[in-house]
Short mmCIF file of C-alpha atoms in Angstrom, two decimals:
data_model
loop_
_atom_site.label_atom_id
_atom_site.label_comp_id
_atom_site.label_asym_id
_atom_site.label_seq_id
_atom_site.Cartn_x
_atom_site.Cartn_y
_atom_site.Cartn_z
CA MET A 586 19.89 7.70 14.80
CA ARG A 587 16.77 6.17 16.62
CA VAL A 588 13.45 6.56 14.83
CA LEU A 589 10.04 5.61 16.20
CA THR A 590 7.81 4.52 13.10
CA VAL A 591 3.89 4.53 13.21
CA ASN A 592 2.14 2.49 10.60
CA PRO A 593 -1.66 2.66 10.85
CA GLY A 594 -3.20 -0.13 8.78
CA SER A 595 -6.82 -1.03 8.05
CA SER A 596 -7.13 -3.40 11.16
CA SER A 597 -4.01 -2.73 13.24
CA VAL A 598 -1.35 -0.12 14.18
CA LYS A 599 2.35 -1.03 13.96
CA LEU A 600 4.77 0.67 16.18
CA SER A 601 8.45 0.00 15.82
CA VAL A 602 11.84 1.66 16.79
CA VAL A 603 14.41 1.52 14.10
CA GLU A 604 18.13 2.35 14.89
CA ASP A 605 20.59 2.88 12.08
CA GLY A 606 18.47 0.89 9.73
CA ARG A 607 17.63 -2.01 11.96
CA GLU A 608 14.47 -2.56 13.79
CA VAL A 609 15.18 -3.00 17.58
CA ASP A 610 11.64 -3.14 18.81
CA ARG A 611 8.01 -3.72 17.73
CA VAL A 612 4.60 -3.58 19.02
CA THR A 613 1.42 -4.22 17.01
CA VAL A 614 -1.98 -2.89 18.28
CA GLY A 615 -4.76 -5.14 17.18
CA ALA A 616 -7.46 -2.59 16.94
CA ALA A 617 -6.88 0.70 14.62
CA SER A 618 -7.37 3.33 17.34
CA ALA A 619 -5.19 6.08 18.51
CA ALA A 620 -6.60 5.75 22.02
CA GLN A 621 -5.68 2.07 22.18
CA ALA A 622 -2.38 2.69 20.75
CA ARG A 623 -1.38 5.60 23.31
CA GLN A 624 -0.10 3.29 25.96
CA PRO A 625 1.78 0.88 23.94
CA LEU A 626 3.34 3.68 22.09
CA ALA A 627 4.39 5.58 25.19
CA GLY A 628 5.81 2.26 26.72
CA LEU A 629 7.86 1.83 23.59
CA VAL A 630 9.27 5.31 23.74
CA VAL A 631 10.21 4.68 27.50
CA ARG A 632 11.77 1.49 26.66
CA ARG A 633 13.87 2.96 23.77
CA HIS A 634 14.60 6.32 25.17
CA PRO A 635 15.91 8.52 23.49
CA ILE A 636 13.97 8.80 20.19
CA ASP A 637 15.45 11.23 17.81
CA ALA A 638 12.43 11.45 15.59
CA ALA A 639 9.30 9.96 14.65
CA GLY A 640 7.72 8.95 11.22
CA VAL A 641 3.99 8.29 10.60
CA ARG A 642 2.62 6.86 7.41
CA PHE A 643 0.14 8.91 5.72
CA VAL A 644 -2.00 7.03 3.07
CA HIS A 645 -2.43 10.44 1.07
CA GLY A 646 0.06 13.18 0.76
CA GLY A 647 -1.39 14.74 -2.37
CA LEU A 648 1.37 16.00 -4.54
CA SER A 649 4.22 15.66 -1.91
CA THR A 650 7.10 13.86 -3.15
CA ASP A 651 9.10 13.76 0.19
CA PRO A 652 8.43 13.41 3.87
CA VAL A 653 7.55 16.61 5.59
CA PRO A 654 7.82 17.64 9.41
CA LEU A 655 4.28 18.00 10.78
CA ASP A 656 3.30 21.44 11.76
CA HIS A 657 -0.04 23.39 11.82
CA ALA A 658 -0.08 24.20 8.11
CA GLU A 659 0.75 20.66 7.07
CA THR A 660 -1.66 19.07 9.45
CA ALA A 661 -4.39 21.30 7.85
CA ARG A 662 -3.28 20.10 4.45
CA LEU A 663 -3.40 16.46 5.24
CA THR A 664 -6.76 16.95 7.20
CA ALA A 665 -8.15 18.39 3.98
CA LEU A 666 -7.23 15.19 2.17
CA THR A 667 -9.41 12.92 4.44
CA PRO A 668 -12.14 12.52 2.02
CA LEU A 669 -9.85 10.88 -0.28
CA ALA A 670 -8.74 8.38 2.08
CA PRO A 671 -11.35 7.91 4.78
CA LEU A 672 -10.25 4.62 6.20
CA HIS A 673 -6.77 5.91 6.97
CA GLN A 674 -6.19 9.40 7.06
CA PRO A 675 -8.02 10.39 10.07
CA LEU A 676 -6.10 7.68 12.23
CA SER A 677 -2.80 8.82 11.00
CA LEU A 678 -3.74 12.46 12.13
CA GLU A 679 -4.67 11.28 15.54
CA LEU A 680 -1.66 9.11 15.90
CA ALA A 681 0.60 11.91 14.70
CA ALA A 682 -0.98 14.30 17.46
CA VAL A 683 -0.32 11.70 20.05
CA VAL A 684 3.29 11.12 19.00
CA ALA A 685 3.88 14.73 19.12
CA GLU A 686 2.84 14.78 22.86
CA ILE A 687 5.17 11.98 23.75
CA VAL A 688 8.19 12.39 21.37
CA PRO A 689 10.35 15.30 21.96
CA GLY A 690 12.12 15.17 18.44
CA PRO A 691 10.42 16.11 15.08
CA VAL A 692 7.42 14.24 13.68
CA TYR A 693 7.48 13.57 9.97
CA ALA A 694 4.75 12.49 7.79
CA CYS A 695 5.78 9.78 5.15
CA PHE A 696 3.53 9.37 2.37
CA ASP A 697 2.35 6.22 0.34
CA THR A 698 1.64 8.56 -2.62
CA ALA A 699 5.21 9.63 -3.02
CA PHE A 700 6.42 6.72 -4.57
CA HIS A 701 4.00 7.21 -7.55
CA ALA A 702 4.34 11.17 -7.93
CA ARG A 703 6.64 10.61 -11.06
CA MET A 704 4.27 8.55 -12.88
CA PRO A 705 4.01 9.60 -16.62
CA GLU A 706 0.87 11.57 -17.49
CA ALA A 707 -0.44 8.78 -19.65
CA ALA A 708 -0.72 6.75 -16.40
CA ALA A 709 -1.62 9.58 -14.05
CA HIS A 710 -4.03 11.65 -16.23
CA TYR A 711 -7.85 11.07 -15.93
CA ALA A 712 -9.89 11.54 -19.25
CA LEU A 713 -12.00 14.37 -17.58
CA PRO A 714 -12.83 18.00 -18.43
CA ARG A 715 -9.36 19.69 -18.32
CA SER A 716 -10.94 22.49 -16.18
CA TRP A 717 -11.92 20.08 -13.46
CA VAL A 718 -8.58 18.51 -13.73
CA ARG A 719 -6.64 21.69 -13.27
CA GLU A 720 -8.58 23.28 -10.59
CA HIS A 721 -9.13 20.24 -8.27
CA GLU A 722 -5.88 18.26 -8.89
CA LEU A 723 -7.79 15.49 -10.37
CA ARG A 724 -5.13 12.63 -11.04
CA ARG A 725 -4.21 9.21 -10.21
CA TYR A 726 -2.00 9.35 -7.19
CA GLY A 727 -1.48 5.76 -6.32
CA PHE A 728 -0.94 4.17 -2.91
CA HIS A 729 0.97 1.47 -1.10
CA GLY A 730 4.10 3.58 -1.99
CA LEU A 731 6.05 2.76 1.30
CA SER A 732 5.43 -0.88 0.82
CA CYS A 733 6.39 -0.85 -2.85
CA ALA A 734 9.73 1.05 -2.03
CA SER A 735 10.68 -1.55 0.78
CA ALA A 736 9.77 -4.38 -1.56
CA LEU A 737 11.93 -3.02 -4.43
CA ARG A 738 14.86 -2.45 -2.06
CA ARG A 739 14.59 -5.99 -0.57
CA THR A 740 14.08 -7.83 -4.12
CA ALA A 741 17.30 -5.95 -5.34
CA GLU A 742 19.10 -7.58 -2.52
CA LEU A 743 17.85 -10.77 -3.18
CA LEU A 744 18.62 -10.68 -6.90
CA ASP A 745 21.94 -8.78 -6.27
CA ARG A 746 20.70 -6.22 -8.65
CA GLU A 747 20.53 -2.26 -8.26
CA PRO A 748 17.07 -0.98 -7.37
CA THR A 749 16.90 1.45 -10.29
CA GLY A 750 17.76 -1.25 -12.90
CA LEU A 751 14.77 -3.32 -11.94
CA ARG A 752 11.59 -3.73 -13.74
CA LEU A 753 9.00 -5.05 -11.31
CA VAL A 754 5.20 -5.75 -10.91
CA CYS A 755 4.77 -5.38 -7.32
CA CYS A 756 1.71 -6.75 -5.72
CA HIS A 757 0.63 -5.48 -2.17
CA ILE A 758 -2.01 -7.85 -0.98
CA GLY A 759 -3.40 -7.20 2.45
CA ALA A 760 -6.79 -5.81 3.63
CA GLY A 761 -5.82 -3.17 0.96
CA VAL A 762 -4.80 -4.53 -2.53
CA SER A 763 -2.91 -2.83 -5.24
CA VAL A 764 -0.53 -3.67 -8.12
CA THR A 765 2.22 -1.35 -9.11
CA ALA A 766 4.53 -1.36 -12.35
CA VAL A 767 8.15 -0.07 -11.10
CA ARG A 768 10.83 1.27 -13.31
CA ASP A 769 13.84 3.41 -12.69
CA GLY A 770 13.31 3.17 -8.88
CA HIS A 771 9.64 4.43 -8.70
CA GLY A 772 6.11 3.74 -9.75
CA VAL A 773 5.15 4.10 -13.47
CA ASP A 774 1.60 2.92 -13.29
CA THR A 775 -0.58 1.54 -10.56
CA SER A 776 -4.01 0.13 -9.92
CA MET A 777 -5.18 2.65 -7.24
CA GLY A 778 -5.93 6.13 -8.50
CA PHE A 779 -7.50 9.23 -6.98
CA THR A 780 -8.45 7.36 -3.99
CA PRO A 781 -7.50 3.69 -2.63
CA LEU A 782 -10.88 2.52 -3.98
CA GLU A 783 -9.86 1.87 -7.59
CA GLY A 784 -8.39 -1.19 -8.86
CA ALA A 785 -8.42 -4.58 -7.50
CA VAL A 786 -11.00 -6.07 -5.01
CA MET A 787 -10.12 -5.76 -1.55
CA ALA A 788 -11.37 -6.82 2.14
CA THR A 789 -14.14 -4.16 2.23
CA ARG A 790 -13.42 -2.01 -0.51
CA SER A 791 -15.05 -2.56 -4.11
CA GLY A 792 -12.13 -1.83 -6.35
CA SER A 793 -13.09 -0.25 -9.75
CA VAL A 794 -16.82 -0.21 -10.57
CA ASP A 795 -18.42 1.31 -13.83
CA PRO A 796 -19.12 4.91 -12.74
CA GLY A 797 -22.48 4.49 -14.91
CA LEU A 798 -23.58 1.88 -12.45
CA LEU A 799 -22.77 4.05 -9.43
CA LEU A 800 -24.82 7.12 -11.09
CA TYR A 801 -27.69 4.41 -11.54
CA LEU A 802 -27.72 3.67 -7.88
CA LEU A 803 -27.81 7.36 -6.98
CA ARG A 804 -30.38 8.39 -9.47
CA SER A 805 -32.81 5.34 -8.67
CA GLY A 806 -32.66 6.41 -4.93
CA VAL A 807 -31.01 3.04 -4.07
CA THR A 808 -28.62 5.09 -1.94
CA ASP A 809 -27.30 8.53 -1.43
CA ALA A 810 -23.78 10.01 -1.82
CA ALA A 811 -23.01 9.33 2.14
CA GLY A 812 -24.46 5.87 1.65
CA LEU A 813 -22.48 5.15 -1.44
CA ASP A 814 -19.24 6.34 0.10
CA ASP A 815 -19.88 4.01 3.19
CA ALA A 816 -20.75 0.98 1.07
CA LEU A 817 -17.87 1.36 -1.36
CA ASP A 818 -15.25 1.75 1.40
CA ARG A 819 -16.73 -0.35 4.17
CA GLY A 820 -19.38 -2.71 2.85
CA SER A 821 -17.96 -4.07 -0.53
CA GLY A 822 -15.22 -6.19 -1.57
CA LEU A 823 -14.92 -9.77 0.06
CA ALA A 824 -17.21 -8.41 2.82
CA GLY A 825 -20.00 -7.37 0.76
CA MET A 826 -19.85 -10.36 -1.67
CA THR A 827 -20.00 -12.84 1.34
CA GLY A 828 -21.49 -11.01 4.24
CA THR A 829 -18.47 -11.80 6.31
CA GLY A 830 -16.10 -9.20 7.68
CA GLY A 831 -13.87 -9.49 4.58
CA ASP A 832 -10.88 -11.31 6.33
CA VAL A 833 -9.64 -13.41 3.47
CA ARG A 834 -9.20 -16.29 6.02
CA ASP A 835 -12.94 -16.39 7.00
CA VAL A 836 -13.76 -16.37 3.17
CA LEU A 837 -11.58 -19.24 2.42
CA THR A 838 -13.12 -21.01 5.25
CA ALA A 839 -16.56 -20.44 4.14
CA ARG A 840 -15.57 -21.56 0.59
CA ASP A 841 -14.15 -24.78 1.93
CA ARG A 842 -17.59 -25.36 3.62
CA GLY A 843 -19.10 -25.20 0.30
CA ASP A 844 -20.50 -21.63 0.28
CA PRO A 845 -21.26 -20.58 -3.12
CA ASP A 846 -21.00 -16.78 -2.37
CA ALA A 847 -17.49 -17.28 -0.91
CA ARG A 848 -16.50 -19.35 -3.85
CA THR A 849 -17.58 -16.54 -6.24
CA ALA A 850 -15.89 -13.96 -4.15
CA ILE A 851 -12.46 -15.58 -4.14
CA GLU A 852 -12.98 -16.05 -8.11
CA VAL A 853 -13.70 -12.60 -8.54
CA TYR A 854 -10.94 -11.60 -6.26
CA LEU A 855 -8.36 -13.52 -8.16
CA HIS A 856 -9.64 -12.58 -11.55
CA ARG A 857 -9.45 -8.98 -10.86
CA LEU A 858 -5.90 -9.37 -9.28
CA ARG A 859 -4.80 -11.17 -12.60
CA ARG A 860 -6.21 -8.55 -14.67
CA GLU A 861 -4.42 -5.79 -12.83
CA ILE A 862 -1.11 -7.52 -12.78
CA GLY A 863 -1.49 -8.03 -16.78
CA ALA A 864 -2.21 -4.11 -17.02
CA MET A 865 1.03 -3.43 -15.03
CA VAL A 866 3.13 -5.79 -17.38
CA ALA A 867 1.83 -3.87 -20.44
CA SER A 868 3.40 -0.68 -18.63
CA LEU A 869 6.77 -2.09 -18.67
CA ASP A 870 9.41 -2.62 -21.41
CA ARG A 871 10.32 -5.95 -19.82
CA LEU A 872 9.45 -7.89 -16.63
CA ASP A 873 12.34 -8.82 -14.26
CA ALA A 874 10.40 -10.09 -11.25
CA LEU A 875 6.75 -10.24 -10.02
CA VAL A 876 6.94 -9.43 -6.28
CA PHE A 877 4.41 -10.19 -3.73
CA THR A 878 4.26 -8.51 -0.38
CA GLY A 879 1.59 -7.84 2.47
CA GLY A 880 -0.22 -10.13 4.90
CA VAL A 881 -2.22 -12.14 2.62
CA ALA A 882 0.80 -12.67 0.18
CA GLU A 883 3.08 -13.73 3.15
CA HIS A 884 0.38 -16.00 4.98
CA GLN A 885 -1.78 -17.47 2.42
CA PRO A 886 0.59 -19.61 0.09
CA ALA A 887 -2.43 -21.81 -1.30
CA LEU A 888 -4.27 -18.80 -2.47
CA LEU A 889 -1.02 -17.31 -4.00
CA ALA A 890 -0.54 -20.59 -6.03
CA GLU A 891 -4.26 -20.23 -7.24
CA LEU A 892 -3.45 -16.77 -8.26
CA CYS A 893 -0.24 -17.66 -10.30
CA GLU A 894 -1.69 -20.66 -11.93
CA ARG A 895 -3.30 -18.50 -14.61
CA LEU A 896 -0.35 -16.17 -15.02
CA GLY A 897 1.75 -18.69 -17.23
CA VAL A 898 1.22 -16.15 -20.23
CA PHE A 899 3.69 -13.90 -18.56
CA GLY A 900 6.27 -16.62 -17.96
CA VAL A 901 5.23 -17.05 -14.18
CA ARG A 902 5.86 -20.59 -12.84
CA THR A 903 5.77 -21.24 -9.05
CA ASP A 904 6.98 -24.04 -6.92
CA SER A 905 4.41 -25.31 -4.00
CA GLY A 906 7.25 -26.21 -1.66
CA ARG A 907 8.83 -22.66 -2.08
CA LEU A 908 5.46 -20.96 -1.72
CA ALA A 909 4.80 -22.96 1.51
CA ALA A 910 8.29 -21.85 3.00
CA GLU A 911 8.54 -18.82 5.29
CA GLY A 912 10.85 -15.65 4.88
CA ASP A 913 11.66 -13.61 2.02
CA ARG A 914 12.26 -16.04 -0.89
CA GLU A 915 11.98 -16.75 -4.49
CA VAL A 916 9.00 -19.01 -5.30
CA GLY A 917 9.53 -19.33 -9.10
CA ARG A 918 10.38 -22.86 -10.26
CA ALA A 919 11.00 -22.85 -14.13
CA PRO A 920 14.61 -21.97 -15.44
CA GLY A 921 14.59 -18.85 -17.68
CA ALA A 922 11.04 -17.68 -16.36
CA VAL A 923 10.19 -14.60 -14.76
CA ARG A 924 11.44 -14.41 -11.14
CA VAL A 925 8.71 -14.63 -8.68
CA LEU A 926 9.33 -13.54 -5.00
CA VAL A 927 7.55 -13.17 -1.66
CA VAL A 928 8.91 -10.61 0.68
CA SER A 929 7.62 -9.39 4.10
CA ALA A 930 6.18 -5.91 4.04
CA ARG A 931 8.86 -3.64 5.82
CA GLU A 932 6.90 -0.40 5.81
CA GLY A 933 8.44 0.57 9.20
CA LEU A 934 11.88 0.41 7.89
CA GLU A 935 11.11 2.47 4.88
CA ILE A 936 9.45 5.12 7.08
CA ALA A 937 12.64 5.26 9.19
CA ARG A 938 14.85 5.52 6.10
CA GLN A 939 12.84 8.23 4.74
CA THR A 940 12.69 10.29 7.88
CA THR A 941 16.32 9.87 8.47
CA LEU A 942 16.97 11.12 4.86
CA ALA A 943 14.58 13.92 5.45
CA MET A 944 16.23 15.09 8.48
CA ALA A 945 19.63 15.13 6.97
CA ALA A 946 18.58 16.87 3.79
CA ARG A 947 16.80 19.66 6.11
CA ALA A 948 20.13 20.01 8.07
CA ALA A 949 21.98 20.30 4.86
CA GLY A 950 19.43 22.98 3.54
CA ALA A 951 18.15 20.94 0.86
CA GLY A 952 14.61 19.91 -0.12
CA GLY A 953 14.21 16.28 0.83
CA PRO A 954 15.27 12.74 0.14
CA ARG A 955 15.66 12.11 -3.59
CA ASP A 956 17.30 8.75 -3.50
CA ARG A 957 14.13 6.47 -3.16
#
């Protein structure tokens, strides 16, 4: 079984071919654009012909719990969700259309929200008027689910445990940032909510902001709804606090030069991350491991050390040598302390896995992959 996987991110598009659970080819397109991805995608398909199916990452799948084949009705449903994930959903839709032109097999949508679909009501419910909640499906959906699923599976391998038996806090730290409590093989609480704006501070996204403050900005005429939407998604976070593009490397460089705004921005970034980690620990009955994944987690060991320095209250202790190493690894140092791991984000493998299971389930007449 050979699956083409398409993973649109905030700043790049990752393309890969996975054969029987092993990645055999990969291309990363530096700019997040369907037009720029077309030629590399076509070349990958020609080079690894034949492709049996394709899986495309969609940040928002609504209430869907399993991958679905993309047809006209499903594409229309996912298009309607664009306002809830404006940085990612349009690109996923454009890329899926390109893939459908190039790949003869079925194209599946794989959802970041699916990992969190079984969150308990206490974690998923907003304290809003019940008529609004019921009519508009207002709930905390959660995101980065494909990354969490991949990290869970890899952590289980490293610790020689069954995935469903682990209690984890999984931190995806990239341009987008989220923290998820994992129990019984799925998310039971998470920092992102109805949209990927809630929770921790990110590269260009604000994270959680007092809704009263936002109402004040609107009522005072500082901005309108469109301006607020753009500012919260594209002009806030590290970018907004520092006047940079929001890349954590640029902010760290500015901090090293003595820029006070950059220093404050990193302090806010780390503080909010620690706060979300604490909240997720409180959603579990025990903590087997704290797991870091995503580009920043993988490539900024000094920043990760800063983050973990103040997590000792949770039994977290890290080793600087292990943090500076490469590859999937444990980075904790104290016997009896919480296991701390850094693992590479393998969303492509998870997309291929879910696509393969979904195809098998449909062929067998079942609903979809339940073994997450």
